[in-house]
Short mmCIF file of C-alpha atoms and ligand atoms in Angstrom, two decimals:
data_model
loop_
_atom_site.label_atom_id
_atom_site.label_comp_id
_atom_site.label_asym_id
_atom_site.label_seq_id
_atom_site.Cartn_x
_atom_site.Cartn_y
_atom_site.Cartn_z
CA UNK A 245 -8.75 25.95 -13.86
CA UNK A 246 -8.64 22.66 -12.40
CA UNK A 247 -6.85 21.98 -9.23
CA UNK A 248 -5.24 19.33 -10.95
CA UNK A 249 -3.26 21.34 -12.97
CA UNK A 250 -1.77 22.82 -10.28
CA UNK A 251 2.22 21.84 -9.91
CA UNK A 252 2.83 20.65 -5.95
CA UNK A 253 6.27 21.65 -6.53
CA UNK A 254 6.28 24.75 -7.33
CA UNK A 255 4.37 25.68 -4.21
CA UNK A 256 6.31 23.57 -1.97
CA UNK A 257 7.95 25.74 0.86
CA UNK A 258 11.90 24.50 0.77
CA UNK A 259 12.53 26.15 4.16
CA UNK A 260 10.93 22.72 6.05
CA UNK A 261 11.08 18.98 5.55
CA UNK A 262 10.96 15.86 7.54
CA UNK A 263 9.37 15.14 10.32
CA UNK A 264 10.63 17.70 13.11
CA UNK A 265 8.39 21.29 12.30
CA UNK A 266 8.56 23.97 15.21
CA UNK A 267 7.73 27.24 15.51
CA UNK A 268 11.06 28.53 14.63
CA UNK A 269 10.39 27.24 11.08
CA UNK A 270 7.29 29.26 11.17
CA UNK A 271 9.24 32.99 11.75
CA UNK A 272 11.41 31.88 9.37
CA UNK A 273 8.51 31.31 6.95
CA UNK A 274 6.11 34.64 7.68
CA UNK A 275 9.22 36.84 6.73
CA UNK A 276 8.83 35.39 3.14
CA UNK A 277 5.05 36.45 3.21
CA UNK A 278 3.59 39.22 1.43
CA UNK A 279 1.48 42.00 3.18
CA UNK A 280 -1.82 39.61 2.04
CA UNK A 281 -1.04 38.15 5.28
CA UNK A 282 -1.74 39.18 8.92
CA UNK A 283 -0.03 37.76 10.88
CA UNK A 284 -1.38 37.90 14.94
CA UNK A 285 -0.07 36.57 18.32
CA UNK A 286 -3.55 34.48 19.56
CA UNK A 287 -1.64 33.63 22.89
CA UNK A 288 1.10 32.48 24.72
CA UNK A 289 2.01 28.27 25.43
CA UNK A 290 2.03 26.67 28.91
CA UNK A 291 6.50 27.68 27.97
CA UNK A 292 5.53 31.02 26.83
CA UNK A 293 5.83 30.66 23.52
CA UNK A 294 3.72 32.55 20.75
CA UNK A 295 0.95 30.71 19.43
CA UNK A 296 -0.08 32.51 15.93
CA UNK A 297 -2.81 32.66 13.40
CA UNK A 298 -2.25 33.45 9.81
CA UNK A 299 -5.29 35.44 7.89
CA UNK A 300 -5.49 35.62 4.58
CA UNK A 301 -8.60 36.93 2.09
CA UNK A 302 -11.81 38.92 1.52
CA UNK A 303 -14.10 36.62 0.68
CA UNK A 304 -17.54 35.92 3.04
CA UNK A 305 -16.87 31.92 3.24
CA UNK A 306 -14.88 31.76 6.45
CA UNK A 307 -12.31 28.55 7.00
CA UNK A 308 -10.76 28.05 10.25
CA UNK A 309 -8.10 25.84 10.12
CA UNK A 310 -5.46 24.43 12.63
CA UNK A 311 -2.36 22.04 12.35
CA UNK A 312 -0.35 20.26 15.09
CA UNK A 313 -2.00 20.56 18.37
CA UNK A 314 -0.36 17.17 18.68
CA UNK A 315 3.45 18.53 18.50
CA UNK A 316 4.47 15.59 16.66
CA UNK A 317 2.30 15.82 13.82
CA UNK A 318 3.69 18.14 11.37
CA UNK A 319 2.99 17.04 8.40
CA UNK A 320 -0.46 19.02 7.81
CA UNK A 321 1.88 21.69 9.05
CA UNK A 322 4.05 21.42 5.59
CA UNK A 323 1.36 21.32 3.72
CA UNK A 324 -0.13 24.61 5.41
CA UNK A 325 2.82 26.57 4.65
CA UNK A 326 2.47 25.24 0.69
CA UNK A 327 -1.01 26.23 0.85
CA UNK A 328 0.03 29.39 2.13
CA UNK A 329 2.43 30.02 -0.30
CA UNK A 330 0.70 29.04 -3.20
CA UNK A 331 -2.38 31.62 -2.00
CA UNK A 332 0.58 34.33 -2.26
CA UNK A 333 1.50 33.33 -5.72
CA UNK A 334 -1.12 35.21 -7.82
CA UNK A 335 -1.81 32.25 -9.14
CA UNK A 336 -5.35 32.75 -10.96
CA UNK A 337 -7.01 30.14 -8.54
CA UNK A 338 -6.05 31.50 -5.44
CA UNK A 339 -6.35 34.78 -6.26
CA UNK A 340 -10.04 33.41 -6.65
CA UNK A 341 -9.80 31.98 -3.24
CA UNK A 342 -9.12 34.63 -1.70
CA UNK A 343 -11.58 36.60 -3.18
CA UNK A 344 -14.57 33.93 -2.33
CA UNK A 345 -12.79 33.01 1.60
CA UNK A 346 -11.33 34.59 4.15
CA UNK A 347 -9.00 32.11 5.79
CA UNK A 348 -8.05 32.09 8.93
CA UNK A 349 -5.26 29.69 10.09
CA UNK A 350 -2.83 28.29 13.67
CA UNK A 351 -0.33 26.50 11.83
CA UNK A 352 1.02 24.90 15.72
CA UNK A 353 -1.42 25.27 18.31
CA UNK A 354 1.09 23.54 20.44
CA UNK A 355 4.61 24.77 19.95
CA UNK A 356 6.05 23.25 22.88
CA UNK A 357 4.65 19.90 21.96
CA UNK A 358 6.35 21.06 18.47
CA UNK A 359 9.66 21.93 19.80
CA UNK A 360 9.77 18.53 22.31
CA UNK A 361 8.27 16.87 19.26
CA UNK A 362 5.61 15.22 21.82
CA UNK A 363 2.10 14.16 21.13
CA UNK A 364 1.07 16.56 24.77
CA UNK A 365 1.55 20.01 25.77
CA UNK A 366 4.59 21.39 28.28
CA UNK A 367 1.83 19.86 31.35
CA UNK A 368 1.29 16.39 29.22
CA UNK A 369 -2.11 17.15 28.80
CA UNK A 370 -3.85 16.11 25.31
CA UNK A 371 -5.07 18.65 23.44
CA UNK A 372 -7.68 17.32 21.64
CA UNK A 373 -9.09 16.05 24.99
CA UNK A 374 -9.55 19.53 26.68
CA UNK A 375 -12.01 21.06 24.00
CA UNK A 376 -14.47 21.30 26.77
CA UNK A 377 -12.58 21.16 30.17
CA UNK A 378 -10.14 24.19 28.69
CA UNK A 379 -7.60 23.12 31.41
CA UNK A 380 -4.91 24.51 28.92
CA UNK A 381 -3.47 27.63 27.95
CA UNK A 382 -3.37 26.36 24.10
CA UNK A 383 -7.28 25.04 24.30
CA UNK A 384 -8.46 28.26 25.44
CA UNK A 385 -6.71 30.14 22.93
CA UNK A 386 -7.98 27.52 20.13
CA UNK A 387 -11.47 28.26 21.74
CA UNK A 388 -11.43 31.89 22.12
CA UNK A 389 -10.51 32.23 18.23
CA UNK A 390 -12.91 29.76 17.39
CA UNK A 391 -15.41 31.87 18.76
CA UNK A 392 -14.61 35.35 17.24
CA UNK A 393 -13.69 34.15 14.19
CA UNK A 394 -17.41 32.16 14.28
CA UNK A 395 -16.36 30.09 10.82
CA UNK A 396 -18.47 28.53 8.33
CA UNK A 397 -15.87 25.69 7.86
CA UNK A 398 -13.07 24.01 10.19
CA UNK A 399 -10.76 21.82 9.19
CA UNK A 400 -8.93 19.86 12.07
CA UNK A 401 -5.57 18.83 10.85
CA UNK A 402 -3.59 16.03 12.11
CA UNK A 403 -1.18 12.87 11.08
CA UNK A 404 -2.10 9.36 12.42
CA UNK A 405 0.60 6.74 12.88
CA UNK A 406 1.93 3.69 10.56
CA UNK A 407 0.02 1.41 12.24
CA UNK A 408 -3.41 2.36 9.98
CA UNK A 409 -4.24 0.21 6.81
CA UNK A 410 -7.25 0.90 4.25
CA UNK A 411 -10.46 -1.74 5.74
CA UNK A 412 -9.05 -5.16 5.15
CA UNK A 413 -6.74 -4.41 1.78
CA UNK A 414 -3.17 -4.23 2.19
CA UNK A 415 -2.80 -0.59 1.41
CA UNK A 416 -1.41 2.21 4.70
CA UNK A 417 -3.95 4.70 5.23
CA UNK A 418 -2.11 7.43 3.56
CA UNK A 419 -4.57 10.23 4.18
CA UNK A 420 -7.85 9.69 6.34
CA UNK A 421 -10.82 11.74 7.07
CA UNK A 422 -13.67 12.13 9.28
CA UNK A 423 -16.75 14.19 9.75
CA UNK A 424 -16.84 13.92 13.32
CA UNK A 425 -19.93 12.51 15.74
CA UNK A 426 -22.10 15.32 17.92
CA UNK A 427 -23.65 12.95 20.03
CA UNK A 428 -23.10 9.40 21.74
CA UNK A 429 -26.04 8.04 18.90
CA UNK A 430 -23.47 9.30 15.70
CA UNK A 431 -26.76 10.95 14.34
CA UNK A 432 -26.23 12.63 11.15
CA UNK A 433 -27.39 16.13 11.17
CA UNK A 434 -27.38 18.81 8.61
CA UNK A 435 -23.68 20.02 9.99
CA UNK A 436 -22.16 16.54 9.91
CA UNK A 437 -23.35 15.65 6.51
CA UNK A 438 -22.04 18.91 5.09
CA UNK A 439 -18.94 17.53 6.32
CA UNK A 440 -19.27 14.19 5.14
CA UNK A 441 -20.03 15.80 1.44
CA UNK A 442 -17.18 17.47 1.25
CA UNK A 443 -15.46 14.81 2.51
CA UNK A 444 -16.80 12.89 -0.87
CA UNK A 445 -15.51 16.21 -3.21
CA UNK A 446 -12.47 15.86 -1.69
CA UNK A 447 -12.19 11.73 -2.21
CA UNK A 448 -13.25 12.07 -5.52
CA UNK A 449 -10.40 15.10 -6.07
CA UNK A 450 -7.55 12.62 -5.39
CA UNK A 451 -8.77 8.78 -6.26
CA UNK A 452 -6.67 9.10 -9.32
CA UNK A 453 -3.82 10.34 -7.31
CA UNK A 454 -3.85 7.40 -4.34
CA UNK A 455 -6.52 5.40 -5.44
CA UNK A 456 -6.33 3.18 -2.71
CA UNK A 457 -4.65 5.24 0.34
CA UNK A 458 -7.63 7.10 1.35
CA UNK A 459 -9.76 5.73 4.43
CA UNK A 460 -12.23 7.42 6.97
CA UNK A 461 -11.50 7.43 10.69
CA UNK A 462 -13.39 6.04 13.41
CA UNK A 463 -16.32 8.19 14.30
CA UNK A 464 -16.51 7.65 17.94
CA UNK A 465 -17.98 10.54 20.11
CA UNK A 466 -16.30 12.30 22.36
CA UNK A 467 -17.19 16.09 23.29
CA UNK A 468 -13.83 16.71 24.69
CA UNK A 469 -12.30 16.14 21.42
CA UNK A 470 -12.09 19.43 19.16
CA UNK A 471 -13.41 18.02 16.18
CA UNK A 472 -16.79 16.72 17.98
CA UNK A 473 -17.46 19.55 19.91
CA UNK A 474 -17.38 22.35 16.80
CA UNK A 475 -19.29 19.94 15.01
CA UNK A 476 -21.54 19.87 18.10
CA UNK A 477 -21.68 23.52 18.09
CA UNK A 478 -23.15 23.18 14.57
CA UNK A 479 -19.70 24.56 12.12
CA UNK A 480 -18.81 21.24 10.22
CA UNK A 481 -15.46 20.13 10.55
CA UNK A 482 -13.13 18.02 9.05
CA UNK A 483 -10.45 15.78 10.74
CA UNK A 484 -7.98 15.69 8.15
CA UNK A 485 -5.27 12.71 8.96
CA UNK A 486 -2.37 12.44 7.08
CA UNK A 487 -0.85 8.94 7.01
CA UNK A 488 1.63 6.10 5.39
CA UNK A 489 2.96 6.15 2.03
CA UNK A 490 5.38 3.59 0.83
CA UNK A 491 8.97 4.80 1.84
CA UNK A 492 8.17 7.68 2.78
CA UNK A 493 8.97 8.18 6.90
CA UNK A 494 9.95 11.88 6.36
CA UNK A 495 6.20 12.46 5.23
CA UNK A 496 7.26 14.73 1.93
CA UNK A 497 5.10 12.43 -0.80
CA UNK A 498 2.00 12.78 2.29
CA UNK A 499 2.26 16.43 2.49
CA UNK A 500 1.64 16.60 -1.28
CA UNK A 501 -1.35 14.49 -1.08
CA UNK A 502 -3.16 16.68 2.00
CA UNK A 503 -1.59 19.74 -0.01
CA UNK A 504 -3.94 18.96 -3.18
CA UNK A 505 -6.91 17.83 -0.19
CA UNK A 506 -6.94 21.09 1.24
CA UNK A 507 -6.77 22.74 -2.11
CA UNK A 508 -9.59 20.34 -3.69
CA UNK A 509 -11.53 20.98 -0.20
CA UNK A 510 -11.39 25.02 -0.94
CA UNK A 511 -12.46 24.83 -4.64
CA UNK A 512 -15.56 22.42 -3.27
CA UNK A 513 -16.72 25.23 -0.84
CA UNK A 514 -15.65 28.35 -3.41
CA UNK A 515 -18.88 27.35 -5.32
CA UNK A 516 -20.77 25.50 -3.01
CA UNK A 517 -20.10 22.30 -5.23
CA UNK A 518 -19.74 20.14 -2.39
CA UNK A 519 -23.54 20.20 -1.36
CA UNK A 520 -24.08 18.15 -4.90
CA UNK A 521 -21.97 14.82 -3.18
CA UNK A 522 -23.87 12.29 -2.65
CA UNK A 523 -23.48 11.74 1.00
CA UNK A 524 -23.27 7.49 1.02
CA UNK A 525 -20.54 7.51 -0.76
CA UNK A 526 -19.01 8.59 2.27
CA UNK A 527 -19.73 5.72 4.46
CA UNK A 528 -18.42 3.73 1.26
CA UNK A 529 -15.05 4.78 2.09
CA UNK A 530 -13.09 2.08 3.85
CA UNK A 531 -12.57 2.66 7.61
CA UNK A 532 -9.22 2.86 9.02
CA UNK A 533 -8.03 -0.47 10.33
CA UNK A 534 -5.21 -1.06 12.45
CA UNK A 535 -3.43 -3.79 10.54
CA UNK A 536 -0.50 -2.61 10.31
CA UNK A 537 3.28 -2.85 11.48
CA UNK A 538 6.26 -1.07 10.19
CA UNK A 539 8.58 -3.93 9.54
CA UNK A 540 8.52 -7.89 9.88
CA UNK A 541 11.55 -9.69 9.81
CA UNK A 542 10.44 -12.83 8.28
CA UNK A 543 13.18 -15.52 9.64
CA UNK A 544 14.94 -14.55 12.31
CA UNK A 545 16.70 -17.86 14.08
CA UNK A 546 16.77 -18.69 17.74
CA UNK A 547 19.78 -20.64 17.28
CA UNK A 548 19.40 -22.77 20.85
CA UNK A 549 16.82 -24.15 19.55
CA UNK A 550 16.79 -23.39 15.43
CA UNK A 551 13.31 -22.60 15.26
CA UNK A 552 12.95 -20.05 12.95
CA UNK A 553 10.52 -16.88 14.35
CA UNK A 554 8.87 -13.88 12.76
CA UNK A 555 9.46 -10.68 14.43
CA UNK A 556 7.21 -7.76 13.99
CA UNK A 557 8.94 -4.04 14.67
CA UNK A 558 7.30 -0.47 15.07
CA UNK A 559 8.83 2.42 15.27
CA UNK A 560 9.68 4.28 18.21
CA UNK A 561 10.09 8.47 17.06
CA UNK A 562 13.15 10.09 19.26
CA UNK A 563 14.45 13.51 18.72
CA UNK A 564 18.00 13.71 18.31
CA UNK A 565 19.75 17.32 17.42
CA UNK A 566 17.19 18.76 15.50
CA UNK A 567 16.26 15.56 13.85
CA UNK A 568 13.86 12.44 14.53
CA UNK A 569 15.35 8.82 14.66
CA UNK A 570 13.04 5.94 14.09
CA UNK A 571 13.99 3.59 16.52
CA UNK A 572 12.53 0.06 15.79
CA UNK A 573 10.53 -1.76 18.69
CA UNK A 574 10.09 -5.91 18.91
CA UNK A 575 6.29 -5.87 19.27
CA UNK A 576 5.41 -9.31 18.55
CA UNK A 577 7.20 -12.53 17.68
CA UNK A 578 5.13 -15.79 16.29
CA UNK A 579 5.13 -18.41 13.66
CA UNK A 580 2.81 -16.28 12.14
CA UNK A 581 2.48 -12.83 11.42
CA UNK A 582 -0.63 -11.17 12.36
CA UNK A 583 -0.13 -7.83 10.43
CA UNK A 584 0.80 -6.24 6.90
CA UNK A 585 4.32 -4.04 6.79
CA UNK A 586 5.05 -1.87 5.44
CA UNK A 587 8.75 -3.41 4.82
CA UNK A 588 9.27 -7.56 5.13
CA UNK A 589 12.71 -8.77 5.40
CA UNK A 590 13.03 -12.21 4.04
CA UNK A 591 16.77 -12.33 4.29
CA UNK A 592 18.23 -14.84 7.30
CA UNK A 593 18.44 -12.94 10.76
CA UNK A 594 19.35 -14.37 14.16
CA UNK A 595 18.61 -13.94 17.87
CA UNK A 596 21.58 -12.55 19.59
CA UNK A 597 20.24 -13.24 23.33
CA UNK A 598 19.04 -16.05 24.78
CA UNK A 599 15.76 -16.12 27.15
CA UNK A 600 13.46 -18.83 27.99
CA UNK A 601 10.24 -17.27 26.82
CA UNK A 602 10.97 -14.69 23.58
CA UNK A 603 7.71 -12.91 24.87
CA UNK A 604 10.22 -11.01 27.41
CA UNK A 605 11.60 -9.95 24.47
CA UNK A 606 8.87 -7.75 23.30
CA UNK A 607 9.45 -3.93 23.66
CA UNK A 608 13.06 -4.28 23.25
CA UNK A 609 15.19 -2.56 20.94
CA UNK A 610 15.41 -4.75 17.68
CA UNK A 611 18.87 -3.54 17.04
CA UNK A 612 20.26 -5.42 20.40
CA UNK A 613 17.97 -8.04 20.77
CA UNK A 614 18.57 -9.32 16.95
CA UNK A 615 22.13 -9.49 14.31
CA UNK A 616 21.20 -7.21 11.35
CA UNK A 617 24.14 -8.36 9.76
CA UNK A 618 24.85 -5.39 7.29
CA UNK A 619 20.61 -4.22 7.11
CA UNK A 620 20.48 -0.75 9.22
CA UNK A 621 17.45 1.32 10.21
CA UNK A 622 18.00 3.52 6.97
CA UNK A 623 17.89 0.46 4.82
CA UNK A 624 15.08 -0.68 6.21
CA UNK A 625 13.14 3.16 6.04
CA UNK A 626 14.15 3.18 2.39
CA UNK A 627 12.98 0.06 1.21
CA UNK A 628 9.49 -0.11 -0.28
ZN1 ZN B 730 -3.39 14.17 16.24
#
């Protein structure tokens, strides 16, 4: 069966959406799980909560995956639990995945970034800069199972923000990959080609699907990042990043696209078929560029003087009851815009505020610094 044929819907888990994913989702979600599933406490958080791993399968083909070690990024997250749920489906293909893998996965790595919905741990430390210095409780516990579990695949799972386009077109960078460096030189070895090849299967998979949302992320070394330092350790991994899609700021149409990667990426390793990709076609894939804003409000007036200005906005993510706001952010105003959005306003706006240089302006909240007249923030998150 092709992966193709597969219906995203009917594996999407109902019990999360949007953008704020914690760990009480994921109890809520293991009680729904067959007995396939072990579930296992790997550790406690720097706020004592549990940090789990999920096994699944039989098979000799080990995969070690892990989702939001940056709290805010939930999206791979979703599209975990669909995985997860479609492996429990006895669908015919995953009941041949979990013949040929055994699985092994963290869903959050760090659930109090997850429940503070914040990029750092409880001690604002980064966790994909401690893979070597282990300063945290949530490293060491990614490290430790890392090293029993000794996989033959990783795949590091992440979203990036708005702010990525595809090279120099002006498409977002919906999903992204990366076969990370090993060294300071980017030298390809046998483990970071592997990588890079099934990087290509995976491409290839979903081209028809977003044929021009797909980009590959900046290879720069660092050890202390995760990503580098498995690959260093010689297990290829994958930095999966899931992105912009038009309209879509509660990341549901994204979680279907890294849904059918990590499926495509599973039936390229069930068979080995990935080792076939041609490996260039990898570094054909346009890099992520940062060329992008979330909105620019074409003419907004400064009516002391009745220039007309163009004001670019990004959003600023705040958690609010259980939900996250998108606040918008002046970043730059010019006669010019610099950037693609992802929304332009061409309608009239004006300058409520007078200053004597509109560069003190920037990093102020749009909503008070500029009349709206009847546009909100939903309006403007909706349009495409
Ligand atoms: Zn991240």
């Amino acid at each position: 069966m092709l992966f193709m044929d597969i219906d995203i819907v009917e594996y999407k888990y109902e019990g999360v959406s949007g953008r704020y994913v914690t760990t009480v989702d994921l109890e809520r979600f293991y009680l729904g799980l067959s007995d396939l599933f072990e579930i296992c406490v790997e550790g406690r958080s720097v706020e004592n909560r549990d940090v789990k791993s999920v096994r699944v399968g039989s098979g000799d083909k080990k995969i070690f995956m892990w989702s939001q070690m940056h709290g805010n990024e939930s999206t791979t997250t979703k599209a975990v639990l669909d995985l997860l749920l479609f492996l429990d489906s006895g669908n015919e293909m995953a009941n041949s995945f979990l013949n040929a893998f055994t699985l092994l996965i963290i869903p959050i790595v760090n659930p109090d970034g997850a429940f503070a919905y914040t990029r750092v741990n409880a001690n604002g430390v980064d966790l994909n800069r401690d893979a070597v210095d282990l300063s945290q409780p949530e490293s060491k516990i990614l490290r430790r199972v890392f090293d029993e579990f000794c996989p033959d695949f990783a795949f590091n799972l992440h979203d990036q923000r708005t702010i990525f386009g595809v090279g120099d077109k002006e498409c977002a960078a919906s999903l992204s990959f990366l076969s990370p460096s090993f060294d300071m030189d980017r030298s390809v070895n046998v483990t970071r080609e592997r990588a890079m090849k099934l990087i290509v299967g995976i491409y290839d998979a979903l081209r028809n699907h977003l044929p021009n949302g797909m980009a590959r992320f900046d290879d720069g070394f660092n050890l202390n990042c995760v990503g580098d330092y498995f690959q260093y350790r010689g297990v290829p991994t994958i930095l999966f990043e899931a992105g912009h899609y038009k309209g879509d700021y509660l990341r549901e149409t994204v979680r279907g696209f890294v849904f059918r990667a990590l499926i495509s990426a599973l039936s390229e390793l069930e068979a080995d078929r990935y080792i076939d990709n041609i490996v260039d076609k990898y570094f054909l894939l346009p890099e992520n560029n940062k060329s992008y804003v979330d909105v620019i409000l074409r003419k907004v007036l400064e009516p002391f003087s009745g220039v007309f200005w163009s004001v670019s906005l990004q959003y600023e993510e705040v958690l609010f009851n259980d939900r996250i706001l998108f606040l918008p952010i002046i970043t730059e105003i010019s006669k010019k815009e610099s950037k693609f959005a992802h929304v332009c306003v061409n309608t009239e706006l004006k300058f409520i505020v007078q200053v004597s240089d509109l560069n003190r302006l920037i990093g102020e909240k749009a909503f008070e610094i500029i009349d709206f007249g009847s546009i909100t923030v939903n309006d403007l998150l909706k349009k495409q």
